[in-house]
mmCIF file of C-alpha atoms in Angstrom:
data_model
loop_
_atom_site.group_PDB
_atom_site.id
_atom_site.type_symbol
_atom_site.label_atom_id
_atom_site.label_comp_id
_atom_site.label_asym_id
_atom_site.label_seq_id
_atom_site.Cartn_x
_atom_site.Cartn_y
_atom_site.Cartn_z
ATOM 1 C CA MET A 1 -28.927 47.513 -35.501
ATOM 2 C CA GLY A 2 -29.183 44.945 -38.273
ATOM 3 C CA ALA A 3 -30.800 41.593 -37.787
ATOM 4 C CA ASN A 4 -27.480 39.785 -38.321
ATOM 5 C CA ALA A 5 -25.652 41.866 -35.702
ATOM 6 C CA LYS A 6 -28.441 41.252 -33.202
ATOM 7 C CA LEU A 7 -28.318 37.524 -33.895
ATOM 8 C CA LEU A 8 -24.536 37.582 -33.468
ATOM 9 C CA LEU A 9 -24.785 39.361 -30.109
ATOM 10 C CA GLN A 10 -27.464 36.922 -28.922
ATOM 11 C CA SER A 11 -25.247 34.007 -29.950
ATOM 12 C CA ILE A 12 -22.273 35.447 -28.042
ATOM 13 C CA GLU A 13 -24.473 35.992 -24.984
ATOM 14 C CA ALA A 14 -25.840 32.449 -25.193
ATOM 15 C CA PHE A 15 -22.307 31.048 -25.641
ATOM 16 C CA HIS A 16 -21.008 32.809 -22.518
ATOM 17 C CA SER A 17 -24.109 32.040 -20.492
ATOM 18 C CA ASN A 18 -23.864 28.384 -21.471
ATOM 19 C CA GLY A 19 -20.148 28.246 -20.618
ATOM 20 C CA TRP A 20 -20.655 29.979 -17.267
ATOM 21 C CA ASN A 21 -23.567 27.683 -16.334
ATOM 22 C CA TYR A 22 -21.468 24.635 -17.236
ATOM 23 C CA LEU A 23 -18.623 25.878 -15.019
ATOM 24 C CA VAL A 24 -21.066 26.473 -12.135
ATOM 25 C CA TYR A 25 -22.475 22.975 -12.684
ATOM 26 C CA ILE A 26 -19.121 21.148 -12.666
ATOM 27 C CA PHE A 27 -17.874 23.138 -9.664
ATOM 28 C CA SER A 28 -21.066 22.520 -7.692
ATOM 29 C CA THR A 29 -21.133 18.779 -8.415
ATOM 30 C CA ASN A 30 -17.435 18.054 -7.807
ATOM 31 C CA TRP A 31 -15.851 19.161 -4.521
ATOM 32 C CA CYS A 32 -12.394 18.122 -5.793
ATOM 33 C CA LEU A 33 -12.370 21.187 -8.011
ATOM 34 C CA PHE A 34 -12.606 23.394 -4.906
ATOM 35 C CA LEU A 35 -9.482 21.659 -3.590
ATOM 36 C CA LEU A 36 -7.922 22.445 -6.944
ATOM 37 C CA ILE A 37 -8.806 26.152 -6.574
ATOM 38 C CA LEU A 38 -7.360 26.142 -3.042
ATOM 39 C CA ALA A 39 -4.127 24.536 -4.244
ATOM 40 C CA CYS A 40 -3.924 26.966 -7.169
ATOM 41 C CA VAL A 41 -4.330 29.995 -4.864
ATOM 42 C CA ALA A 42 -1.714 28.574 -2.462
ATOM 43 C CA THR A 43 0.692 28.030 -5.379
ATOM 44 C CA VAL A 44 0.219 31.602 -6.616
ATOM 45 C CA VAL A 45 0.793 32.994 -3.094
ATOM 46 C CA PHE A 46 3.926 30.877 -2.558
ATOM 47 C CA GLY A 47 5.266 31.770 -6.008
ATOM 48 C CA VAL A 48 4.769 35.515 -5.507
ATOM 49 C CA LYS A 49 6.286 35.292 -2.015
ATOM 50 C CA GLU A 50 9.330 33.429 -3.366
ATOM 51 C CA GLN A 51 9.742 36.020 -6.103
ATOM 52 C CA SER A 52 9.507 38.934 -3.666
ATOM 53 C CA GLN A 53 12.059 37.299 -1.351
ATOM 54 C CA ALA A 54 14.507 36.827 -4.228
ATOM 55 C CA VAL A 55 14.603 40.571 -5.020
ATOM 56 C CA VAL A 56 16.669 43.109 -3.120
ATOM 57 C CA ARG A 57 15.826 46.753 -3.671
ATOM 58 C CA GLU A 58 18.497 49.355 -3.390
ATOM 59 C CA GLU A 59 17.780 52.750 -1.945
ATOM 60 C CA GLN A 60 20.389 55.436 -1.748
ATOM 61 C CA ASN A 61 19.973 58.691 0.098
ATOM 62 C CA ILE A 62 22.096 61.592 -1.078
ATOM 63 C CA LEU A 63 22.156 64.512 1.291
ATOM 64 C CA MET G 1 16.436 54.241 -11.118
ATOM 65 C CA ASN G 2 13.776 56.718 -9.997
ATOM 66 C CA SER G 3 14.753 59.783 -8.008
ATOM 67 C CA ILE G 4 12.471 61.204 -5.326
ATOM 68 C CA ASN G 5 13.083 64.739 -4.072
ATOM 69 C CA SER G 6 12.176 65.395 -0.471
ATOM 70 C CA GLU G 7 13.342 68.147 1.876
ATOM 71 C CA ASN G 8 17.126 68.605 1.333
ATOM 72 C CA SER G 9 17.673 65.016 0.293
ATOM 73 C CA VAL G 10 17.380 62.969 -2.862
ATOM 74 C CA THR G 11 16.542 59.277 -2.675
ATOM 75 C CA TYR G 12 17.425 57.051 -5.579
ATOM 76 C CA LYS G 13 15.151 54.042 -5.624
ATOM 77 C CA GLN G 14 15.526 51.088 -7.972
ATOM 78 C CA GLY G 15 12.357 50.390 -9.958
ATOM 79 C CA MET G 16 11.000 47.017 -11.029
ATOM 80 C CA SER G 17 13.069 45.434 -13.806
ATOM 81 C CA SER G 18 11.513 43.539 -16.711
ATOM 82 C CA GLN G 19 13.076 40.306 -15.418
ATOM 83 C CA GLU G 20 11.441 40.824 -12.036
ATOM 84 C CA LEU G 21 8.128 41.664 -13.678
ATOM 85 C CA SER G 22 8.262 38.508 -15.816
ATOM 86 C CA GLY G 23 9.027 36.507 -12.638
ATOM 87 C CA TYR G 24 5.859 37.843 -10.987
ATOM 88 C CA PHE G 25 3.906 37.225 -14.187
ATOM 89 C CA LYS G 26 5.111 33.601 -14.337
ATOM 90 C CA ALA G 27 4.310 33.074 -10.632
ATOM 91 C CA VAL G 28 0.689 34.071 -11.291
ATOM 92 C CA ALA G 29 0.097 32.941 -14.902
ATOM 93 C CA VAL G 30 1.579 29.412 -14.758
ATOM 94 C CA PRO G 31 -0.652 28.068 -11.928
ATOM 95 C CA ILE G 32 -3.730 29.703 -13.502
ATOM 96 C CA GLY G 33 -2.828 28.178 -16.895
ATOM 97 C CA VAL G 34 -2.381 24.725 -15.340
ATOM 98 C CA PHE G 35 -5.684 25.123 -13.485
ATOM 99 C CA LEU G 36 -7.478 25.953 -16.747
ATOM 100 C CA LEU G 37 -5.825 22.931 -18.402
ATOM 101 C CA VAL G 38 -7.118 20.669 -15.603
ATOM 102 C CA VAL G 39 -10.659 22.092 -15.886
ATOM 103 C CA PHE G 40 -10.487 21.614 -19.677
ATOM 104 C CA ALA G 41 -9.323 17.991 -19.292
ATOM 105 C CA VAL G 42 -12.017 17.265 -16.676
ATOM 106 C CA SER G 43 -14.755 18.718 -18.895
ATOM 107 C CA ARG G 44 -13.483 16.894 -22.021
ATOM 108 C CA PHE G 45 -13.458 13.487 -20.281
ATOM 109 C CA GLY G 46 -17.000 13.717 -18.854
ATOM 110 C CA ALA G 47 -17.719 11.270 -16.021
ATOM 111 C CA TYR G 48 -14.195 9.794 -16.173
ATOM 112 C CA GLY G 49 -12.811 13.309 -15.734
ATOM 113 C CA ASN G 50 -15.135 14.083 -12.817
ATOM 114 C CA GLN G 51 -14.549 10.832 -10.955
ATOM 115 C CA ILE G 52 -10.892 10.054 -11.687
ATOM 116 C CA ILE G 53 -8.949 12.954 -13.201
ATOM 117 C CA ALA G 54 -10.297 15.714 -10.912
ATOM 118 C CA PRO G 55 -9.540 13.885 -7.606
ATOM 119 C CA ALA G 56 -6.147 12.692 -8.906
ATOM 120 C CA ALA G 57 -5.050 16.142 -10.115
ATOM 121 C CA SER G 58 -6.364 17.745 -6.905
ATOM 122 C CA ALA G 59 -4.472 15.232 -4.769
ATOM 123 C CA MET G 60 -1.213 15.832 -6.660
ATOM 124 C CA TRP G 61 -1.549 19.596 -6.477
ATOM 125 C CA ILE G 62 -2.661 19.802 -2.823
ATOM 126 C CA ILE G 63 0.165 17.500 -1.672
ATOM 127 C CA GLY G 64 2.633 19.628 -3.658
ATOM 128 C CA ALA G 65 1.271 22.781 -1.970
ATOM 129 C CA ILE G 66 1.525 21.158 1.493
ATOM 130 C CA VAL G 67 5.146 20.075 0.858
ATOM 131 C CA ALA G 68 5.982 23.577 -0.450
ATOM 132 C CA PHE G 69 4.468 25.057 2.718
ATOM 133 C CA LYS G 70 6.275 22.640 5.047
ATOM 134 C CA ILE G 71 9.693 22.842 3.378
ATOM 135 C CA PRO G 72 10.414 26.498 2.545
ATOM 136 C CA ALA G 73 13.995 25.696 1.459
ATOM 137 C CA GLN G 74 12.721 23.530 -1.415
ATOM 138 C CA ARG G 75 9.638 25.608 -2.186
ATOM 139 C CA ARG G 76 10.635 26.750 -5.662
ATOM 140 C CA SER G 77 11.639 23.259 -6.868
ATOM 141 C CA THR G 78 8.560 21.644 -5.300
ATOM 142 C CA LEU G 79 6.192 24.114 -6.968
ATOM 143 C CA LYS G 80 7.953 23.624 -10.299
ATOM 144 C CA GLU G 81 7.744 19.810 -10.011
ATOM 145 C CA THR G 82 4.059 19.995 -9.063
ATOM 146 C CA MET G 83 3.178 22.283 -11.972
ATOM 147 C CA ILE G 84 5.054 20.075 -14.465
ATOM 148 C CA SER G 85 3.472 16.888 -13.045
ATOM 149 C CA VAL G 86 -0.124 18.170 -13.092
ATOM 150 C CA ALA G 87 0.219 19.803 -16.533
ATOM 151 C CA GLY G 88 1.983 16.726 -17.969
ATOM 152 C CA TYR G 89 -0.669 14.431 -16.490
ATOM 153 C CA CYS G 90 -3.561 16.339 -18.079
ATOM 154 C CA ALA G 91 -1.741 16.897 -21.383
ATOM 155 C CA GLY G 92 -0.798 13.180 -21.569
ATOM 156 C CA LEU G 93 -4.370 12.058 -20.920
ATOM 157 C CA LEU G 94 -5.738 14.462 -23.542
ATOM 158 C CA LEU G 95 -3.138 13.191 -26.035
ATOM 159 C CA ILE G 96 -4.156 9.567 -25.438
ATOM 160 C CA LYS G 97 -7.833 10.515 -25.753
ATOM 161 C CA TRP G 98 -7.069 12.119 -29.104
ATOM 162 C CA LEU G 99 -5.152 9.008 -30.224
ATOM 163 C CA ILE G 100 -8.073 6.761 -29.166
ATOM 164 C CA GLY G 101 -10.320 8.925 -31.339
ATOM 165 C CA ILE G 102 -8.005 8.422 -34.309
ATOM 166 C CA ALA G 103 -7.587 4.672 -33.737
ATOM 167 C CA ALA G 104 -11.353 4.170 -33.334
ATOM 168 C CA ASN G 105 -11.941 4.994 -36.994
ATOM 169 C CA THR G 106 -9.108 2.806 -38.268
ATOM 170 C CA SER G 107 -9.820 -0.633 -39.699
ATOM 171 C CA SER G 108 -7.279 -3.452 -40.015
ATOM 172 C CA GLU G 109 -7.391 -3.008 -43.821
ATOM 173 C CA GLN G 110 -6.344 0.623 -43.482
ATOM 174 C CA LEU G 111 -3.496 -0.406 -41.172
ATOM 175 C CA MET G 112 -2.423 -3.071 -43.674
ATOM 176 C CA ALA G 113 -2.357 -0.377 -46.367
ATOM 177 C CA SER G 114 -0.429 2.104 -44.213
ATOM 178 C CA PHE G 115 2.209 -0.444 -43.077
ATOM 179 C CA SER G 116 2.149 -2.228 -46.481
ATOM 180 C CA GLN G 117 2.155 -5.669 -44.885
ATOM 181 C CA PRO G 118 -0.424 -8.263 -43.754
ATOM 182 C CA MET G 119 -1.892 -7.605 -40.289
ATOM 183 C CA PRO G 120 -4.273 -9.663 -38.079
ATOM 184 C CA ALA G 121 -7.964 -8.915 -38.656
ATOM 185 C CA GLY G 122 -8.513 -7.543 -35.145
ATOM 186 C CA THR G 123 -5.597 -5.102 -35.196
ATOM 187 C CA GLY G 124 -7.809 -1.993 -35.316
ATOM 188 C CA SER G 125 -9.586 -2.828 -32.059
ATOM 189 C CA THR G 126 -6.314 -4.036 -30.482
ATOM 190 C CA ILE G 127 -4.737 -0.607 -30.879
ATOM 191 C CA SER G 128 -7.801 1.041 -29.370
ATOM 192 C CA GLY G 129 -7.734 -1.404 -26.445
ATOM 193 C CA PHE G 130 -4.018 -0.850 -25.906
ATOM 194 C CA LEU G 131 -4.537 2.926 -25.791
ATOM 195 C CA GLN G 132 -7.408 2.558 -23.338
ATOM 196 C CA SER G 133 -5.248 0.380 -21.053
ATOM 197 C CA MET G 134 -2.513 3.004 -21.310
ATOM 198 C CA LEU G 135 -5.044 5.712 -20.360
ATOM 199 C CA TRP G 136 -6.110 3.765 -17.260
ATOM 200 C CA ILE G 137 -2.546 2.992 -16.224
ATOM 201 C CA LEU G 138 -1.396 6.577 -16.736
ATOM 202 C CA SER G 139 -4.387 8.044 -14.918
ATOM 203 C CA PHE G 140 -3.648 5.980 -11.793
ATOM 204 C CA MET G 141 0.110 5.503 -11.819
ATOM 205 C CA THR G 142 1.074 9.158 -12.307
ATOM 206 C CA PRO G 143 -0.794 10.511 -9.237
ATOM 207 C CA ILE G 144 0.397 7.591 -7.087
ATOM 208 C CA THR G 145 4.020 8.171 -8.140
ATOM 209 C CA VAL G 146 3.885 11.955 -7.696
ATOM 210 C CA CYS G 147 2.136 11.765 -4.315
ATOM 211 C CA GLY G 148 4.593 9.074 -3.149
ATOM 212 C CA MET G 149 7.553 11.199 -4.232
ATOM 213 C CA GLN G 150 6.247 14.283 -2.398
ATOM 214 C CA ALA G 151 5.395 12.250 0.723
ATOM 215 C CA LYS G 152 8.911 10.781 0.724
ATOM 216 C CA LYS G 153 10.356 14.282 0.451
ATOM 217 C CA LEU G 154 8.324 15.392 3.472
ATOM 218 C CA VAL G 155 9.213 12.338 5.571
ATOM 219 C CA THR G 156 12.945 12.677 4.743
ATOM 220 C CA PHE G 157 12.840 16.373 5.664
ATOM 221 C CA GLN G 158 11.100 15.694 8.985
ATOM 222 C CA LYS G 159 13.572 12.915 9.819
ATOM 223 C CA THR G 160 16.514 15.248 9.070
ATOM 224 C CA MET G 161 14.897 17.974 11.163
ATOM 225 C CA SER G 162 14.364 15.670 14.149
ATOM 226 C CA LYS G 163 17.945 14.373 13.783
ATOM 227 C CA ASN G 164 19.281 17.930 13.768
ATOM 228 C CA LYS G 165 17.107 18.761 16.771
ATOM 229 C CA VAL G 166 18.501 15.798 18.747
ATOM 230 C CA LEU G 167 22.073 16.714 17.739
ATOM 231 C CA ASP G 168 21.486 20.337 18.794
ATOM 232 C CA GLN G 169 20.099 19.145 22.119
ATOM 233 C CA ILE G 170 23.177 16.921 22.695
ATOM 234 C CA ARG G 171 25.489 19.830 21.790
ATOM 235 C CA GLY G 172 23.548 22.038 24.206
ATOM 236 C CA ILE G 173 23.967 19.520 27.032
ATOM 237 C CA ARG G 174 27.704 19.231 26.289
ATOM 238 C CA ASP G 175 28.072 23.021 26.284
ATOM 239 C CA GLN G 176 26.344 23.236 29.649
ATOM 240 C CA GLN G 177 28.634 20.537 31.076
ATOM 241 C CA ARG G 178 31.744 22.410 29.906
ATOM 242 C CA ARG G 179 30.644 25.513 31.741
#
């Protein structure tokens, strides 16, 4: 592996590690973001439920 | 239509249409997209984002989710309103932040040149101040308005429900008297 490719991979790793650590930091220092996650999950569940209730599946048995 | 062969019978079962699939996709992708927008706005604003935008956006969203849970008949419209409100709130604040950044580098001489007319010497800082006031007003007024609107919806629904309950009870008493 060339030196440039190795440097590139290390940079990508550092970028993702930095981003992930920042996310962990803001989520651990602000409890409001947990409320936000809760509300987001509830919205997804309600939306999927609404969508499934709006659909009627037809099944026909032919003997 | 998919056909399934079992013993002596054929069952035709309707598969998932593309419209249905896109509906499910929207139901999952839109809230996740709005959530990412909120996290982006909070991280871009630093301490202001942590202390003002995050609680305000959380309050708007959680109240919307509670109203959607309590009033199933208006669930779809409530979720849509909540998503639009939260996304619009964050997008509006980011837009004003961007405008403040532009106005910060503008001098009154540059404004005079761009409008081709004399302007007061402090115009550059006035625009910046105006945008900052707008940012503060928007960041407080939007959550208050949205939360108030959702709370009103909930109170009106509960009042209607209790009214219907009382009317049903009266009808029930009348029916018993007739018998």
